Each structure stands twice: as structure tokens, then as C-alpha cells.
CSV table of C-alpha atoms in Angstrom, one decimal:
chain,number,residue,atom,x,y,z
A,209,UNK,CA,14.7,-17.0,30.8
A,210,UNK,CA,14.8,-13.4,29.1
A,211,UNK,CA,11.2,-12.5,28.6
A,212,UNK,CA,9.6,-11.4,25.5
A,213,UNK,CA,8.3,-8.2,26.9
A,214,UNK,CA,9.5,-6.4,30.1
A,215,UNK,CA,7.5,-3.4,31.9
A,216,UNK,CA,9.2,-1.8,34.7
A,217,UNK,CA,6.8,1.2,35.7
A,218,UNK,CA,6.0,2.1,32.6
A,219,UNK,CA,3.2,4.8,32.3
A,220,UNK,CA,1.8,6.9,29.8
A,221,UNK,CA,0.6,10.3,30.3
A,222,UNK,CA,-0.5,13.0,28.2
A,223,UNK,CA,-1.1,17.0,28.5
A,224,UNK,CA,-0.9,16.8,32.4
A,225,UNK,CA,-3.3,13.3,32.6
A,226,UNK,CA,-2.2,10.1,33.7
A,227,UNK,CA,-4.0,8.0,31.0
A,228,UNK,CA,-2.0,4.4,32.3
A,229,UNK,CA,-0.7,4.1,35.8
A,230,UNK,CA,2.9,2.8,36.3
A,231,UNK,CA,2.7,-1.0,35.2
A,232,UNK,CA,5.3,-4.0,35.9
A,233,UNK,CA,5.3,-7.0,34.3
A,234,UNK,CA,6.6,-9.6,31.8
A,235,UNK,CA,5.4,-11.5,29.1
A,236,UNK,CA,7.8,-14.7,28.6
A,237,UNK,CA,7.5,-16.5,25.2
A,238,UNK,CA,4.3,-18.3,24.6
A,239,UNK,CA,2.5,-17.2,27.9
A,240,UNK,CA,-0.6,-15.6,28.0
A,241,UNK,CA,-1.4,-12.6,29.9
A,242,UNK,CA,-4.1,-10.3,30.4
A,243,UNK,CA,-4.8,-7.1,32.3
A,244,UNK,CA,-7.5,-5.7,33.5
A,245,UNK,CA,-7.8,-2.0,32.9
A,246,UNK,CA,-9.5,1.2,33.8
A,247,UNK,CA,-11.2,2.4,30.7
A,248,UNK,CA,-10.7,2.4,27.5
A,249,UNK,CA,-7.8,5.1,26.6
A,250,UNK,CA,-6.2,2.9,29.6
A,251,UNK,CA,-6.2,-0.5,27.4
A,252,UNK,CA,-6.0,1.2,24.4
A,253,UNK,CA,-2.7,3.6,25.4
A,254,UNK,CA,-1.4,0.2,27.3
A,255,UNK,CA,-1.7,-1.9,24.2
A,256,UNK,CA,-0.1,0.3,21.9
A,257,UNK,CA,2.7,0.8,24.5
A,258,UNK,CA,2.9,-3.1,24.5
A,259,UNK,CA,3.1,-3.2,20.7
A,260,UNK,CA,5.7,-0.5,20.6
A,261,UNK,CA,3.5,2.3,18.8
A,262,UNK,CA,3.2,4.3,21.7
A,263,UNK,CA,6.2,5.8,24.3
A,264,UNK,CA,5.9,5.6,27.6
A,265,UNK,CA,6.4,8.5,29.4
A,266,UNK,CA,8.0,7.3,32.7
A,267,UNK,CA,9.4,4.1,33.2
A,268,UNK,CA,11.2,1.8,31.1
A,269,UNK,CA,9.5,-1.0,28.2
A,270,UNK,CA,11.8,-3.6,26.8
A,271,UNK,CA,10.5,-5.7,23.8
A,272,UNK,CA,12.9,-8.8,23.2
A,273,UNK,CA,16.7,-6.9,23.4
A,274,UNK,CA,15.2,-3.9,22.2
A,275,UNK,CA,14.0,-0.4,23.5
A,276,UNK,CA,11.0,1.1,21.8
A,277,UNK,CA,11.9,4.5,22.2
A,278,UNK,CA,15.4,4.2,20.7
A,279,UNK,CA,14.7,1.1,17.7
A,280,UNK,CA,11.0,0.9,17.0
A,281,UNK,CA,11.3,-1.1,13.9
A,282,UNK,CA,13.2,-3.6,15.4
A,283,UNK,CA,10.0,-3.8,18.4
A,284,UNK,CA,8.0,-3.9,15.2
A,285,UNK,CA,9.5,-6.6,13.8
A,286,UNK,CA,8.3,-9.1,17.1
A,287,UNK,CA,5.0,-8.0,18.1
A,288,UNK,CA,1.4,-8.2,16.1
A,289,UNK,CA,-0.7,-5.0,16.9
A,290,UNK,CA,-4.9,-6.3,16.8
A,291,UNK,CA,-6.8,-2.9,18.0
A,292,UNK,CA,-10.2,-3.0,19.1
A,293,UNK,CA,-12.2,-1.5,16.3
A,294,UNK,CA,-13.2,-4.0,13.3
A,295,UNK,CA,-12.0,-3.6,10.4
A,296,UNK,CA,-14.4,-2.5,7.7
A,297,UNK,CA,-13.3,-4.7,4.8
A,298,UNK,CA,-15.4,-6.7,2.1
A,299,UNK,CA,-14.5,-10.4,1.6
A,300,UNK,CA,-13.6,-9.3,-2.1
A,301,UNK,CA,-10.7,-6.5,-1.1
A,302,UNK,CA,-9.7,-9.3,1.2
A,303,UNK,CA,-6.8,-10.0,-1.3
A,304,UNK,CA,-5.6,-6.6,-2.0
A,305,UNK,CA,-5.5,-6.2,1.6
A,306,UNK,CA,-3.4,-9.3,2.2
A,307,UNK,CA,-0.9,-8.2,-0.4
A,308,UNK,CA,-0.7,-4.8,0.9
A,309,UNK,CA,0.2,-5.9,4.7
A,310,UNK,CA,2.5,-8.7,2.9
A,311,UNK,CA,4.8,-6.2,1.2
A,312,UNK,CA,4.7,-3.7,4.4
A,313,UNK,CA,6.6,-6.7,6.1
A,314,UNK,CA,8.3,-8.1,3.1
A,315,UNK,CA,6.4,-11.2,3.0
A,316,UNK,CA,6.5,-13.4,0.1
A,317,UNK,CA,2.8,-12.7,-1.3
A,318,UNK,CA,2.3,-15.7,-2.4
A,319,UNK,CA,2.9,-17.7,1.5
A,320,UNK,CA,0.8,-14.8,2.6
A,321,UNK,CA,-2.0,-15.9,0.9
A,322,UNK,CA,-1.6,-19.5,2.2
A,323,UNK,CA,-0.7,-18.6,5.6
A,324,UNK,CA,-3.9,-16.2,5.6
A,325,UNK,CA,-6.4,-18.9,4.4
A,326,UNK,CA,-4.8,-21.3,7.2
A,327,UNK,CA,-5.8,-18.3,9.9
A,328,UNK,CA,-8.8,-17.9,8.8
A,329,UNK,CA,-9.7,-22.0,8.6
A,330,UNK,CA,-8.6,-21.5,12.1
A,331,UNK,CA,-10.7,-18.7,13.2
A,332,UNK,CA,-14.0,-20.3,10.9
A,333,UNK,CA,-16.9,-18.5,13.4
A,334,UNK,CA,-15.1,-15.8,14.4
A,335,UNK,CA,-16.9,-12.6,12.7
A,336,UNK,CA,-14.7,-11.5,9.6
A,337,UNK,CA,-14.2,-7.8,10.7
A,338,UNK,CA,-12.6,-9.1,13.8
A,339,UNK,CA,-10.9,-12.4,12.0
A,340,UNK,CA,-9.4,-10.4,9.1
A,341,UNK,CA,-7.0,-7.9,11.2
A,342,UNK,CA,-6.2,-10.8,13.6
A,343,UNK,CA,-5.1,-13.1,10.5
A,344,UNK,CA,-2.8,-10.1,9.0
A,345,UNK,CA,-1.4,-9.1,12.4
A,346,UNK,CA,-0.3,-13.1,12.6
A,347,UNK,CA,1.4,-13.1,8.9
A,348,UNK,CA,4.3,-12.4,9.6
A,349,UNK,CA,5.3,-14.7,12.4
A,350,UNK,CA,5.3,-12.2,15.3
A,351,UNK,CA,6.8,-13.5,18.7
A,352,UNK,CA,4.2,-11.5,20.6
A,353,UNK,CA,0.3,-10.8,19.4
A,354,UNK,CA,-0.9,-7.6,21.7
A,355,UNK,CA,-5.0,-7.5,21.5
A,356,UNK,CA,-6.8,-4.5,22.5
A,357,UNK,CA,-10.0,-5.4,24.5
A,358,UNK,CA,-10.7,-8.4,22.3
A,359,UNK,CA,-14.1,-9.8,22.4
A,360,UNK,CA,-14.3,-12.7,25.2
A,361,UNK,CA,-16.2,-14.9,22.8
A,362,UNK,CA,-13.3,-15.3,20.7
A,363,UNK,CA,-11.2,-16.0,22.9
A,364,UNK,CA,-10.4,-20.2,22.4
A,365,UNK,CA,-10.2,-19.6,18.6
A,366,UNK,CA,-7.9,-16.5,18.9
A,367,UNK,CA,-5.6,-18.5,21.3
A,368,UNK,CA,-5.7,-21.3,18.8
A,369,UNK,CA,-5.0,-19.2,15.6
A,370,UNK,CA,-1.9,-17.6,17.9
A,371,UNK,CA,-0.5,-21.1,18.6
A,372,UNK,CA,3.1,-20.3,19.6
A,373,UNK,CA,2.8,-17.3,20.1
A,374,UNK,CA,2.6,-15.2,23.4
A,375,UNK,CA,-0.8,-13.5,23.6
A,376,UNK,CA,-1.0,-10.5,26.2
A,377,UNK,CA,-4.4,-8.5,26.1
A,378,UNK,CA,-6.1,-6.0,27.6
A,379,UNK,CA,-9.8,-6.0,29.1
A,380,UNK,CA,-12.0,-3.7,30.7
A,381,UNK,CA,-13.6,-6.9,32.8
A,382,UNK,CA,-12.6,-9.6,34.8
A,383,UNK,CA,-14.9,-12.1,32.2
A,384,UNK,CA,-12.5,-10.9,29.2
A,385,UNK,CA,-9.2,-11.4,31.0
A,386,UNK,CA,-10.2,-14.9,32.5
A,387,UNK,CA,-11.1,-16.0,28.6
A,388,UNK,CA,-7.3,-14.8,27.1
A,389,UNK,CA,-5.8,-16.0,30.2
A,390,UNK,CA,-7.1,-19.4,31.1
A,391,UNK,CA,-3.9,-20.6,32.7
A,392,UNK,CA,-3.0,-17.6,34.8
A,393,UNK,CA,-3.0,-17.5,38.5
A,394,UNK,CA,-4.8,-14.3,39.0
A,395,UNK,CA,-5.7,-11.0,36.6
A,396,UNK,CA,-3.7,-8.3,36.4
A,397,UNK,CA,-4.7,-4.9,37.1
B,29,UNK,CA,12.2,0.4,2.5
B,30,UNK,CA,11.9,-1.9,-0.7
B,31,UNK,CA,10.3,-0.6,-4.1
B,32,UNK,CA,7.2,-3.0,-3.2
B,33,UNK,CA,6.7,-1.5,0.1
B,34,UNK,CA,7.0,2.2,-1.3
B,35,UNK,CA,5.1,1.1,-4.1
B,36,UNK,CA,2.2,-1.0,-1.9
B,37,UNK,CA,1.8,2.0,0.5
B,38,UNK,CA,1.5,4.5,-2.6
B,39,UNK,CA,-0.8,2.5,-4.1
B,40,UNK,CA,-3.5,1.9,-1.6
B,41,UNK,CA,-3.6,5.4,-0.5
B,42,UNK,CA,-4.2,6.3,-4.3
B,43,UNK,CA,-6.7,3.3,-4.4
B,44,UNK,CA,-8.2,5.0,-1.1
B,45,UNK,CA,-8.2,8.8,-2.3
B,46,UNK,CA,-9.2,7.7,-6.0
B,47,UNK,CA,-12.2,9.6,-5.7
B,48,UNK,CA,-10.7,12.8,-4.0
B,49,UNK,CA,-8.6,12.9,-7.0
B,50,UNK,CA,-10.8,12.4,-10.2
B,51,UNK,CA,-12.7,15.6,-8.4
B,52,UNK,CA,-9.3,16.8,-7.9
B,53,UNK,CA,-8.4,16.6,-11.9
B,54,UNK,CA,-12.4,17.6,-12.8
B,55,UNK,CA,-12.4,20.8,-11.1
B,56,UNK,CA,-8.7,21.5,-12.7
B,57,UNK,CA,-10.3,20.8,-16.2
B,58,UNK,CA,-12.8,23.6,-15.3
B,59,UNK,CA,-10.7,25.8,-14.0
B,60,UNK,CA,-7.9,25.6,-16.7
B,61,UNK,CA,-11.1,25.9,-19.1
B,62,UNK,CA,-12.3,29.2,-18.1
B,63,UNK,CA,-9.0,30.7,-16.4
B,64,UNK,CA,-9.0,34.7,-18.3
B,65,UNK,CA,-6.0,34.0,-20.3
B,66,UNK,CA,-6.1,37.3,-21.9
B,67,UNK,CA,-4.2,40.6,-21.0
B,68,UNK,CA,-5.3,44.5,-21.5
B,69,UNK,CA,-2.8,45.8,-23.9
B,70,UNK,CA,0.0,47.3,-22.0
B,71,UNK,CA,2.4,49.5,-23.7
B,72,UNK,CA,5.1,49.4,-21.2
B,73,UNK,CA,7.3,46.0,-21.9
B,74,UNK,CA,8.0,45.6,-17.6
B,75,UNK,CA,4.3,46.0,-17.0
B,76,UNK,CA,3.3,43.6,-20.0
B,77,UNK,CA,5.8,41.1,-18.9
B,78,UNK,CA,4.5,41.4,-15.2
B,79,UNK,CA,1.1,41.0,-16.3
B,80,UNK,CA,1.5,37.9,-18.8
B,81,UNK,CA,3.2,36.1,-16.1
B,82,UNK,CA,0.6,36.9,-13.5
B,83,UNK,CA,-1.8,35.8,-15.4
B,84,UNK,CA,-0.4,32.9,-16.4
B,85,UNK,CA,0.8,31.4,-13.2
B,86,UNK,CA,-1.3,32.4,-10.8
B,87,UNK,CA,-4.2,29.7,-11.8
B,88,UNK,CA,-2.1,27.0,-12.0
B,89,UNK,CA,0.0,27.9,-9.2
B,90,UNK,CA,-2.7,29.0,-6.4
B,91,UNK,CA,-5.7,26.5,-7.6
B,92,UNK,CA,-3.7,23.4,-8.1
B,93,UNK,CA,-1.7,23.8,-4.3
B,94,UNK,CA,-5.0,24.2,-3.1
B,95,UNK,CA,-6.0,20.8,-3.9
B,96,UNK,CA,-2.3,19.6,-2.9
B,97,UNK,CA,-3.0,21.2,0.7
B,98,UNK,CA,-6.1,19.5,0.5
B,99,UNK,CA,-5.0,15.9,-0.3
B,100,UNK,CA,-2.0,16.1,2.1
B,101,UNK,CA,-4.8,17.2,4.7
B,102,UNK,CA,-6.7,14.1,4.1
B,103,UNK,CA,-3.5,11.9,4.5
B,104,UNK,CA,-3.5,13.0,8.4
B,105,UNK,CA,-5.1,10.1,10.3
B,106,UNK,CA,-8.5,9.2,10.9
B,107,UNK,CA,-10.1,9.0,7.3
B,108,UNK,CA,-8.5,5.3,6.4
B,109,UNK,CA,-8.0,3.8,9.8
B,110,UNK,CA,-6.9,0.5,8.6
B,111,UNK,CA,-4.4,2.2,6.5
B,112,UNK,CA,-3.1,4.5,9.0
B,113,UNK,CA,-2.8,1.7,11.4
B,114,UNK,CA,-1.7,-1.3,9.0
B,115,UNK,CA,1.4,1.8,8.6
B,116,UNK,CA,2.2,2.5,11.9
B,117,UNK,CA,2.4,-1.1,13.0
B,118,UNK,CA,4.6,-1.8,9.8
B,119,UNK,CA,8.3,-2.3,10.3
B,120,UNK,CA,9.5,1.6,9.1
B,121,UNK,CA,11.1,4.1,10.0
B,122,UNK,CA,9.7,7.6,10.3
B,123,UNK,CA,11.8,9.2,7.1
B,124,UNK,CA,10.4,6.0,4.8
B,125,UNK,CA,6.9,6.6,5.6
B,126,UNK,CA,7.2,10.1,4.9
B,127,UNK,CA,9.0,10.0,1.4
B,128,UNK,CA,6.0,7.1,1.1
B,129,UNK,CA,3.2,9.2,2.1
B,130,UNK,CA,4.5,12.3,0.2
B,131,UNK,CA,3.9,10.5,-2.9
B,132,UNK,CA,0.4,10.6,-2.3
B,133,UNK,CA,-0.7,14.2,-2.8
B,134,UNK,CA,2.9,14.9,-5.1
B,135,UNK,CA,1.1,11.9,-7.5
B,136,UNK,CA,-2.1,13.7,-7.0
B,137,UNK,CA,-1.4,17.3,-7.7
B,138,UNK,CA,0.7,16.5,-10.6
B,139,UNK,CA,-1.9,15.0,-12.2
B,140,UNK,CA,-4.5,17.6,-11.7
B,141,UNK,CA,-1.9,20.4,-12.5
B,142,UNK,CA,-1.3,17.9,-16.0
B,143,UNK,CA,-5.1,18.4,-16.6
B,144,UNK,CA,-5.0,21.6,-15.9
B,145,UNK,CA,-2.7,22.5,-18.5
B,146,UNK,CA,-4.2,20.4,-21.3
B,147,UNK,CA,-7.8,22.6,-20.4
B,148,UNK,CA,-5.5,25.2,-21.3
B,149,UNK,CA,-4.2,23.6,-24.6
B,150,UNK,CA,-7.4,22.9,-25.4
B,151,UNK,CA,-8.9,26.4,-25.1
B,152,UNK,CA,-6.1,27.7,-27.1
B,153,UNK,CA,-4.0,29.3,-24.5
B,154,UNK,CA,-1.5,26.3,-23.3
B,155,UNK,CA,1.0,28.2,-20.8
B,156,UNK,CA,4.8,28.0,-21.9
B,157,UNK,CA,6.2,24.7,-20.3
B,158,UNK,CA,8.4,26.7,-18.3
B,159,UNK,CA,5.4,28.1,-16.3
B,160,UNK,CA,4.3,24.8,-16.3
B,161,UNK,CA,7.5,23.1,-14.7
B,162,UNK,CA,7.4,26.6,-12.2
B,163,UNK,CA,3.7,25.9,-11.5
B,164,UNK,CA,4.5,22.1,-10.8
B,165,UNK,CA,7.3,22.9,-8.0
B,166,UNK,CA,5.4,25.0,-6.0
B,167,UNK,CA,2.2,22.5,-6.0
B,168,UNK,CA,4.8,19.7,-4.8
B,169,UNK,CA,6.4,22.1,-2.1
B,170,UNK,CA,3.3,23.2,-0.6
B,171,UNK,CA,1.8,19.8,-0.8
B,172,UNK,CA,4.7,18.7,1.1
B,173,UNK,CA,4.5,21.4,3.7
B,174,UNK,CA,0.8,20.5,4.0
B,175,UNK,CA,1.4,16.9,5.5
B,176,UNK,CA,3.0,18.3,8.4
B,177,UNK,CA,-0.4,19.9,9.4
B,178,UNK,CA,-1.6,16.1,9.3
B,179,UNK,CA,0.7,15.2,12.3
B,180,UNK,CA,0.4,18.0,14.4
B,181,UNK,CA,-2.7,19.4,16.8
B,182,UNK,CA,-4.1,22.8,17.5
B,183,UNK,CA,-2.0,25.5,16.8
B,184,UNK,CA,1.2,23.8,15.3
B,185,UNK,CA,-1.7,22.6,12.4
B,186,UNK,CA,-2.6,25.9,11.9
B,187,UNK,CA,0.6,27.0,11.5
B,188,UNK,CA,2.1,24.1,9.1
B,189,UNK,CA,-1.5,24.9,6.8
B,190,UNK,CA,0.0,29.2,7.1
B,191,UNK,CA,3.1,27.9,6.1
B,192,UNK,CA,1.8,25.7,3.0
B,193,UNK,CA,-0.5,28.8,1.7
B,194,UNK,CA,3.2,30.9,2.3
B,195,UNK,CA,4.7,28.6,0.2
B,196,UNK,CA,2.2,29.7,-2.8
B,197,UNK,CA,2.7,33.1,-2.2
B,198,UNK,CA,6.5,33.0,-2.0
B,199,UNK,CA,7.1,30.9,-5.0
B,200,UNK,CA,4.5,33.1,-6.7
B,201,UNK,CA,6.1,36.2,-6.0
B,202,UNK,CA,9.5,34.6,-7.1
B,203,UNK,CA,8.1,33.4,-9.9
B,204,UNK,CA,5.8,36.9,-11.1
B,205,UNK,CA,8.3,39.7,-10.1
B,206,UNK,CA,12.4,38.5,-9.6
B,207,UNK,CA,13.1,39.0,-13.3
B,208,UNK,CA,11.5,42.2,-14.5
B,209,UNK,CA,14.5,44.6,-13.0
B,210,UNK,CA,17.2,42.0,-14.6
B,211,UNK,CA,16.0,42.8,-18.3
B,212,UNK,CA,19.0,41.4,-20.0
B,213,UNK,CA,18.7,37.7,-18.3
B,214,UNK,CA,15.4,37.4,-19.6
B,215,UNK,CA,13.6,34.4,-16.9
B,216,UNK,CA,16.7,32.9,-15.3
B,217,UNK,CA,16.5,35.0,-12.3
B,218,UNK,CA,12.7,33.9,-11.6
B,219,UNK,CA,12.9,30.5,-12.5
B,220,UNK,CA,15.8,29.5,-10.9
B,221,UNK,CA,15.3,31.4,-7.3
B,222,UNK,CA,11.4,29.8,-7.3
B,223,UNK,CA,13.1,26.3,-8.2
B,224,UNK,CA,15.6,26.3,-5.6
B,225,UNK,CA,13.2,28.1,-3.5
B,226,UNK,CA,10.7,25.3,-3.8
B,227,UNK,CA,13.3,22.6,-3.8
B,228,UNK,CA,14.8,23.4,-0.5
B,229,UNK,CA,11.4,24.0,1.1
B,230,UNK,CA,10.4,21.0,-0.1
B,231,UNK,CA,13.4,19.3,1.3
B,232,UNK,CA,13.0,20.2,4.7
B,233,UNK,CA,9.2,20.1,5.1
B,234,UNK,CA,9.8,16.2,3.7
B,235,UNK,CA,13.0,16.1,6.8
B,236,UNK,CA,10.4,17.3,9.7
B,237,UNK,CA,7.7,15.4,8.2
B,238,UNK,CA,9.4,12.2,8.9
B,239,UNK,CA,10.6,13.9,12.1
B,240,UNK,CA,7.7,14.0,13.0
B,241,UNK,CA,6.2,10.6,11.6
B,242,UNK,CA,9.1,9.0,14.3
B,243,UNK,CA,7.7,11.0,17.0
B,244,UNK,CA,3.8,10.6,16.6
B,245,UNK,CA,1.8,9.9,19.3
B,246,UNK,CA,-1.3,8.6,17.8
B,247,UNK,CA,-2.8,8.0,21.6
């Protein structure tokens, strides 16, 4: 089975710094994965790699059939980007935000809204600066969710509002990786 | 890109920068209000035409592409994360974003440089609409050059900011002192070389901006 995203060595450096270390691996659909990084820029430059918004500077990334360095927008089109930082939006420009992402994907405005209020039903108790960007990086039906060091007490309701969805994430602790990655074997790092 | 996505990116970055830009059109009506719109008496008809075009250009020209540098600089990234990010994640390609984003301060300067001449109107000295339509290219161009300080680091954004200021001057000095020499084609000369001037600048800062939109490495 193809997988849904394939690292072969990819790594990420940046004015002489090696800020991710070569990384292999592959994210079939509907798996979940985690890996365990470094520090910070480390899962922060991985996920972003991993969501196609960053090139790798050695190696190779394949997202579906498609390479991130030559079609971004078609790598865009299969993975939903969550970064780390909450998102500093009222309830009330909750909405306006919704509309905003939907006509950035060419979503329908009006399933948006539906599909939004479904996500959030789902994620009821998760904190709304981290439900919000989760629920909009879900809307439009992305094959792949990549999480930047999500909290670990989320964890069972994020899993639940991905559903189908593959889920790879990246953690600066063991505890975090364990709670996205229930099912796998061992953590990566 | 679809008209909804251009016109949903242009529209929340207006909604984001709204108060940037009533300041924006404020200081304009202050300026345009107490701009010297007179001229010494000059007997000499080249030095009189010199001067009434200096004098009414440069305001308009050099105050409204300052605050087109300045809301292009605050496009860069960093000031509306969720914007910047909900962008970057989004399904385009570098060249839409830029023609997107480019909107932005274009939408913005127009409008101040709009308020700027209706201070002028109002104080009795509106400036002939083809100053107006002169003053309005080189605010876009600049503007436009300006964004690709927003991408860039170190020196590169010092150099794209020179480049925007440049743009000023160079249109200015098409503008204020091409025709003079050319008596018998009255403004043609002027007008036309700071219009094409402007236009092809603009058209290639708008190129490397999405250049360089493709290529950003927001790590």
C-alpha cells in the first residue's frame, strides 16, 4: 500500500545549522504517528516539512504522488497544518473566520459551517483557542492532519474529531507521543 | 485563484489593517490640508512650470508612498499570525498570493491618496487630475516594491525598502523635470515616461514578489 506520506532522509537546515536531522518514515492512510523531537524549531521545522510549507534541504518528502518542492498546492490540497500556538480568536469572529478558511479552499460556506459545528460538538472540552484551528484545518477533508506539539490532554478528542484521517504529530516528550500514538509499537525519534 | 478567494484574502487583511488605514487616510486629510500650495511669482515660464509641478506632486507623491511602504511593511509576517498561516497552508500558488496581498496596501494607499486630494479640494487648491492619476502610479509602484521587503531578511530588506523610496524619487523626477526642455509637447513626455515607468516597475516587483511568496521559508 502507497503511503500517504513518505520521508526518505529528509532534513532541514538553515544558515549552516542542522535544525532537523535526516528522518525516514511513512505515514500510511489513517495511521497515527508521532515523533519525538529535539526542541522546538526541530518539531516545529519537522511539521511544516510534513505539511508541505517547508523544503527540505537534503533528502527527499513525498506527500500522496506528489513532491513538495515541485507541486505544493497539490501537497496542500491532502494535509491539514495545526501549529502549536493558539489561535487568538473570539467566539463572535468565529464565523467570519470560518468563511474566510472556506473560500481559501473553495468550500461551500454553507457545509463549512455545518461541518465546523460537527468538529467542535466533537472536540466539546477541548479549550477553544486550540479547538478552533484544529476544526478549520479538518474542513476541508484533508487525508493527512500534521499537529505541532499538540497538548497530550487533548489527545482522545483530537483523534476522535480526525476520524479517518491519518494523524502524525510531533512532541517534545515521550508522555505526548504515547497520547497521539496509542496503537504504535514504539515512538519515533 | 477564484474571485471569493481573492476577494476573502483581501478582505480580512483590510478587516485586520482597518485601523492602520483610517490613520492612514487621517494623517492624509492633514497633510493635504496644510500642504503650501502656493508658488513665488516666477517670471521665467520653465522655472514656473518646474515649480508648480513640484509643488504639486511632491505631497501627494512622497507622503502618500510613505504610508504605501508602510502598509506593505506590515503585510510581512508576524503581525496577523492566523492570517499569515491560514495563507500559507491554503491551496495557492506563490503568483496568486501575491496579486492577493498586493491589493492590500494598492486598496489602502488609493484611498488615502483619494483623501488626500479632496483635503486639497477642500482648501481650494485641488491638484489637476493628471497629477492625481501620476501621484496614484507611483504610490501603487512603490507600495508594490515595498512587499518584497516583507519576505526578505537582513540586508535583501534593506534593500527592497531603498528600492521602494527609489521608486518615489524616480517617478518624481520623471514626473517634475522630463517635460520642461520639450516645450511644444506640453506634459506628454512626463506623464507618459512616469506611467510606463511606474507600470513596468510595478510589474516586476509584483513577478519577484510572488517569486518569492513560492520560495519562502517561513522556518
Amino acid at each position: 500500500m502507497t503511503p500517504l506520506l513518505r520521508l526518505r532522509d529528509a532534513a532541514y537546515e538553515t544558515r549552516g545549522e542542522l535544525i532537523v536531522a535526516p528522518a525516514t518514515f511513512d505515514v500510511h492512510a489513517a495511521e497515527r504517528v508521532a515523533r519525538r523531537c529535539r526542541d522546538e524549531r526541530e518539531a516545529r521545522a519537522l511539521a511544516m516539512m510534513c505539511a508541505a510549507l517547508l523544503r527540505a534541504t537534503r533528502g527527499s518528502i513525498v506527500i500522496g504522488e506528489y513532491d513538495p518542492r515541485v507541486q505544493p498546492v497539490h501537497c496542500k490540497r491532502l494535509v491539514g497544518y495545526v501549529a502549536h500556538d493558539p489561535l487568538p480568536l473570539a467566539r463572535d469572529d468565529l464565523p467570519r473566520f470560518v468563511e474566510y478558511r472556506a473560500a481559501l479552499w473553495e468550500i461551500d460556506p454553507v457545509r463549512a459551517r455545518a461541518h465546523v459545528d460537527l468538529l467542535l460538538e466533537r472536540l466539546h472540552g477541548v479549550h477553544e483557542a486550540f479547538a478552533y484551528p484544529l476544526a478549520v484545518a479538518l474542513l476541508p477533508f484533508p487525508q493527512l492532519l500534521v499537529l505541532d506539539r499538540p497538548h497530550p490532554a487533548f489527545a482522545a478528542h483530537v483523534l476522535a474529531a480526525a476520524g479517518a484521517c491519518a494523524v502524525l504529530s510531533t512532541h517534545l516528550d515521550d508522555e505526548g507521543a504515547r497520547a497521539y500514538a496509542p496503537d504504535a509499537a514504539e515512538v519515533y525519534a | 485563484m477564484t474571485r471569493r478567494t481573492l476577494r476573502a484574502i483581501v478582505s480580512a487583511r483590510l478587516h485586520a489593517e482597518r485601523r492602520a488605514i483610517a490613520f492612514a487616510c487621517a494623517t492624509a486629510a492633514i497633510v493635504g490640508f496644510v500642504q503650501p500650495h502656493g508658488i513665488a511669482a516666477i517670471t521665467d515660464p520653465l522655472s514656473a512650470d518646474i515649480a508648480t509641478r513640484s509643488v504639486w506632486i511632491a505631497g501627494p507623491m512622497f507622503f502618500c508612498s510613505a504610508i504605501a511602504i508602510a502598509i506593505a511593511l506590515v503585510q510581512g509576517p508576524g503581525r496577523h499570525a492566523y492570517l499569515d498561516a491560514s495563507e500559507t497552508s491554503a491551496p495557492l500558488f506563490g503568483r496568486e498570493l501575491a496579486r492577493a496581498k498586493a491589493l492590500v496596501p494598492a486598496i489602502a494607499s488609493l484611498l488615502a491618496a483619494f483623501v488626500y486630494w479632496c483635503a486639497q479640494a477642500l482648501s481650494g487648491f485641488p491638484a489637476p487630475p493628471t497629477f492625481f492619476a501620476l501621484a496614484i502610479a507611483c504610490v501603487l509602484a512603490s507600495g508594490i516594491v515595498a512587499l518584497n521587503a516583507t519576505v526578505r531578511r537582513g540586508v535583501g530588506r534593506w534593500i527592497a525598502m531603498l528600492c521602494a523610496a527609489c521608486v518615489s524619487a524616480g517617478a518624481y523626477a520623471l514626473a517634475v523635470y522630463v517635460d520642461p526642455p520639450v516645450k511644444h509637447r506640453g506634459d506628454a513626455i512626463g506623464v507618459a515616461s512616469e506611467l510606463l515607468f511606474c507600470a513596468v516597475v510595478g510589474f516586476l516587483a509584483l513577478r519577484e514578489y510572488g517569486e518569492a511568496l513560492a520560495r519562502y521559508d517561513p522556518a
